Amino acid sequence: MTTFRPPGGGGTDDPGFGVYVHWPFCASKCPYCDFNSHVRHVAPDQERFVAAFARELRTTAARVPGRRVSSIFLGGGTPSLMLPATVGAVLDEIARLWTVGADCEVTLEANPTSVEAERFKGFRAAGVNRVSLGVQALDDADLKSLGRMHSVDEALRAVDVARRHFDRYSFDLIYARTDQTPQAWEAELRRAIAEAAEHLSLYQLTIEPGTVFEALHRAGKLKVPDAEMGRVLYDLTQQICSEAGLPAYEISNHARPGAECRHNMIYWRSGDFAGVGPGAHGRLTLGNGRVATSTEKHPETWLGLVEAQGSGVIAEERLVQEETADEFLVMGLRLAEGIDLKRYEALSGRVLDPERIAFLEGEGFLARLPGDRLKVTPAGFPVLDAVVADLAM
């Protein structure tokens, strides 16, 4: 099997090329989740899905040949429900179709309930060099209310297994949960930092449309902290993580310098990425410009489409110049490094209004950086949508 080494650096001028592979199955559906995930009482035919992944990869590679892959992300769903042989077959097909950089980051998402030492050993042998664990909380009562199937002890054992098999690992936590106090969140976050090697993803609980939590919230059966408390918890998160050497490099992601998730950086720097699997999205630069792709969400329907025509893509939109520039602005300003104004001008064909920039600087929401860069300040991040909307006018 192909051997991958842990990732190195990377500049913003070349965001890199990524491959995202979506495994759509979960053991159960969490009540807050709006991702494309499905529960099946009969285990999916992994050999059939491997063949379909390979075929859709081949179809995509024919459209964007000769690319150098700097990141591969196996997301879901729960990709750790895949067999190591399944993961290995997908990675080998990617390596056959494109040049995979020796420093390629290969991430696999895992739930603590599906973490087994032997399986992780198999994932490592298959070529995975980074794992991201869906821990979500370090409180058993809150784990239960979030619909998680693991306990705190199981989660920490999973982190330990990841630590023993991978040089790079990360885990997620959700905060601003029902009745969560700043004191409780501080204790939980400090405990998480003690377990984290280099990276944490920390998300405020949001009520997403179409979820069980939305129905409960609408019926008055689920309370979440108000905006004021959410801001207190956000500010506390930034303070504690910065003091611990894990500053935010993106609104919800914290890392030691150099340990940022390369795959997500491709998204936020508006790089190209292939999206493969049910419900996957992609951004590809073709001869006629940049296109946004999306595949069929329903797993078995996607499978049939790929077997019949080589791809499950059901929508493809050519992005006009303004859309490409707006996407670059929206995504890039999520990053602590900000955006290159010259690149924005090249993409959009126009300059951002100097008066609007000056006004937002004066309000403390924007700051200029050396090299003609623009970034959102810590004070601006909580109102990022408004800042971007003001700039894009």
PDB file of N, CA and C in Angstrom, residues 9 28 38 82 87 92 125 127 143 147 190 194 207 228 235-236 238 258 302 308-309 316 319 325 330 352 363:
ATOM      1  N   GLY A   9       4.800  22.227   5.673  1.00  0.00           N
ATOM      2  CA  GLY A   9       4.201  23.552   5.582  1.00  0.00           C
ATOM      3  C   GLY A   9       3.406  23.730   4.316  1.00  0.00           C
ATOM      4  N   SER A  28     -25.720   5.761  14.558  1.00  0.00           N
ATOM      5  CA  SER A  28     -26.948   6.433  14.968  1.00  0.00           C
ATOM      6  C   SER A  28     -26.871   7.879  14.505  1.00  0.00           C
ATOM      7  N   HIS A  38     -26.471   8.626   7.387  1.00  0.00           N
ATOM      8  CA  HIS A  38     -27.598   7.697   7.316  1.00  0.00           C
ATOM      9  C   HIS A  38     -27.314   6.468   8.176  1.00  0.00           C
ATOM     10  N   MET A  82     -15.550   2.180   8.356  1.00  0.00           N
ATOM     11  CA  MET A  82     -14.969   1.472   7.211  1.00  0.00           C
ATOM     12  C   MET A  82     -13.908   0.484   7.689  1.00  0.00           C
ATOM     13  N   VAL A  87     -10.391   1.657   3.380  1.00  0.00           N
ATOM     14  CA  VAL A  87      -9.641   2.914   3.388  1.00  0.00           C
ATOM     15  C   VAL A  87      -8.395   2.785   2.512  1.00  0.00           C
ATOM     16  N   ASP A  92      -5.159   4.097  -2.232  1.00  0.00           N
ATOM     17  CA  ASP A  92      -4.328   3.597  -3.331  1.00  0.00           C
ATOM     18  C   ASP A  92      -4.852   4.063  -4.681  1.00  0.00           C
ATOM     19  N   ALA A 125      -1.566   1.726   8.780  1.00  0.00           N
ATOM     20  CA  ALA A 125      -0.871   0.960   7.743  1.00  0.00           C
ATOM     21  C   ALA A 125      -1.431   1.272   6.362  1.00  0.00           C
ATOM     22  N   GLY A 127      -2.356   4.168   5.312  1.00  0.00           N
ATOM     23  CA  GLY A 127      -1.884   5.463   4.839  1.00  0.00           C
ATOM     24  C   GLY A 127      -2.446   6.660   5.574  1.00  0.00           C
ATOM     25  N   LEU A 143     -23.248  14.332  27.045  1.00  0.00           N
ATOM     26  CA  LEU A 143     -23.080  13.383  25.955  1.00  0.00           C
ATOM     27  C   LEU A 143     -24.398  12.673  25.660  1.00  0.00           C
ATOM     28  N   GLY A 147     -27.040  12.906  22.235  1.00  0.00           N
ATOM     29  CA  GLY A 147     -27.296  11.696  21.463  1.00  0.00           C
ATOM     30  C   GLY A 147     -26.061  10.881  21.173  1.00  0.00           C
ATOM     31  N   ARG A 190     -10.093  23.030  29.837  1.00  0.00           N
ATOM     32  CA  ARG A 190      -8.736  22.796  30.342  1.00  0.00           C
ATOM     33  C   ARG A 190      -8.422  21.301  30.368  1.00  0.00           C
ATOM     34  N   ALA A 194      -5.429  19.407  28.053  1.00  0.00           N
ATOM     35  CA  ALA A 194      -4.444  18.492  28.632  1.00  0.00           C
ATOM     36  C   ALA A 194      -4.335  17.198  27.825  1.00  0.00           C
ATOM     37  N   ILE A 207     -28.566  25.482  16.315  1.00  0.00           N
ATOM     38  CA  ILE A 207     -29.791  24.748  16.002  1.00  0.00           C
ATOM     39  C   ILE A 207     -29.957  24.749  14.490  1.00  0.00           C
ATOM     40  N   GLU A 228     -25.813  36.633  24.594  1.00  0.00           N
ATOM     41  CA  GLU A 228     -24.874  37.236  25.537  1.00  0.00           C
ATOM     42  C   GLU A 228     -24.008  36.176  26.210  1.00  0.00           C
ATOM     43  N   ASP A 235     -15.547  34.123  24.183  1.00  0.00           N
ATOM     44  CA  ASP A 235     -14.375  34.891  24.632  1.00  0.00           C
ATOM     45  C   ASP A 235     -13.519  34.070  25.596  1.00  0.00           C
ATOM     46  N   LEU A 236     -14.167  33.321  26.466  1.00  0.00           N
ATOM     47  CA  LEU A 236     -13.442  32.462  27.399  1.00  0.00           C
ATOM     48  C   LEU A 236     -12.640  31.403  26.650  1.00  0.00           C
ATOM     49  N   GLN A 238     -11.412  31.614  23.576  1.00  0.00           N
ATOM     50  CA  GLN A 238     -10.245  32.233  22.934  1.00  0.00           C
ATOM     51  C   GLN A 238      -9.134  32.474  23.953  1.00  0.00           C
ATOM     52  N   GLY A 258       1.752  25.629  13.001  1.00  0.00           N
ATOM     53  CA  GLY A 258       2.222  24.573  12.126  1.00  0.00           C
ATOM     54  C   GLY A 258       1.374  23.323  12.150  1.00  0.00           C
ATOM     55  N   TRP A 302     -26.910   7.330  -5.061  1.00  0.00           N
ATOM     56  CA  TRP A 302     -25.578   7.705  -5.553  1.00  0.00           C
ATOM     57  C   TRP A 302     -24.862   6.500  -6.143  1.00  0.00           C
ATOM     58  N   ALA A 308     -23.923   3.423 -13.138  1.00  0.00           N
ATOM     59  CA  ALA A 308     -24.524   3.586 -14.458  1.00  0.00           C
ATOM     60  C   ALA A 308     -23.766   4.570 -15.337  1.00  0.00           C
ATOM     61  N   GLN A 309     -23.202   5.647 -14.725  1.00  0.00           N
ATOM     62  CA  GLN A 309     -22.632   6.700 -15.563  1.00  0.00           C
ATOM     63  C   GLN A 309     -21.255   7.193 -15.121  1.00  0.00           C
ATOM     64  N   GLU A 316     -23.788  20.930 -11.126  1.00  0.00           N
ATOM     65  CA  GLU A 316     -22.493  21.546 -11.411  1.00  0.00           C
ATOM     66  C   GLU A 316     -22.750  22.970 -11.876  1.00  0.00           C
ATOM     67  N   LEU A 319     -18.838  28.988 -11.624  1.00  0.00           N
ATOM     68  CA  LEU A 319     -18.810  30.170 -10.771  1.00  0.00           C
ATOM     69  C   LEU A 319     -18.312  31.370 -11.577  1.00  0.00           C
ATOM     70  N   ALA A 325     -14.865  35.472  -6.250  1.00  0.00           N
ATOM     71  CA  ALA A 325     -14.271  36.480  -5.365  1.00  0.00           C
ATOM     72  C   ALA A 325     -15.003  36.550  -4.030  1.00  0.00           C
ATOM     73  N   VAL A 330     -15.421  35.467   1.858  1.00  0.00           N
ATOM     74  CA  VAL A 330     -16.151  34.850   2.971  1.00  0.00           C
ATOM     75  C   VAL A 330     -15.299  33.801   3.675  1.00  0.00           C
ATOM     76  N   LEU A 352     -11.449  46.335  -2.972  1.00  0.00           N
ATOM     77  CA  LEU A 352     -12.379  46.584  -1.884  1.00  0.00           C
ATOM     78  C   LEU A 352     -12.386  48.074  -1.557  1.00  0.00           C
ATOM     79  N   GLU A 363     -13.480  50.894  13.726  1.00  0.00           N
ATOM     80  CA  GLU A 363     -14.368  50.243  14.692  1.00  0.00           C
ATOM     81  C   GLU A 363     -13.672  49.087  15.416  1.00  0.00           C
TER      82      GLU A 363
END
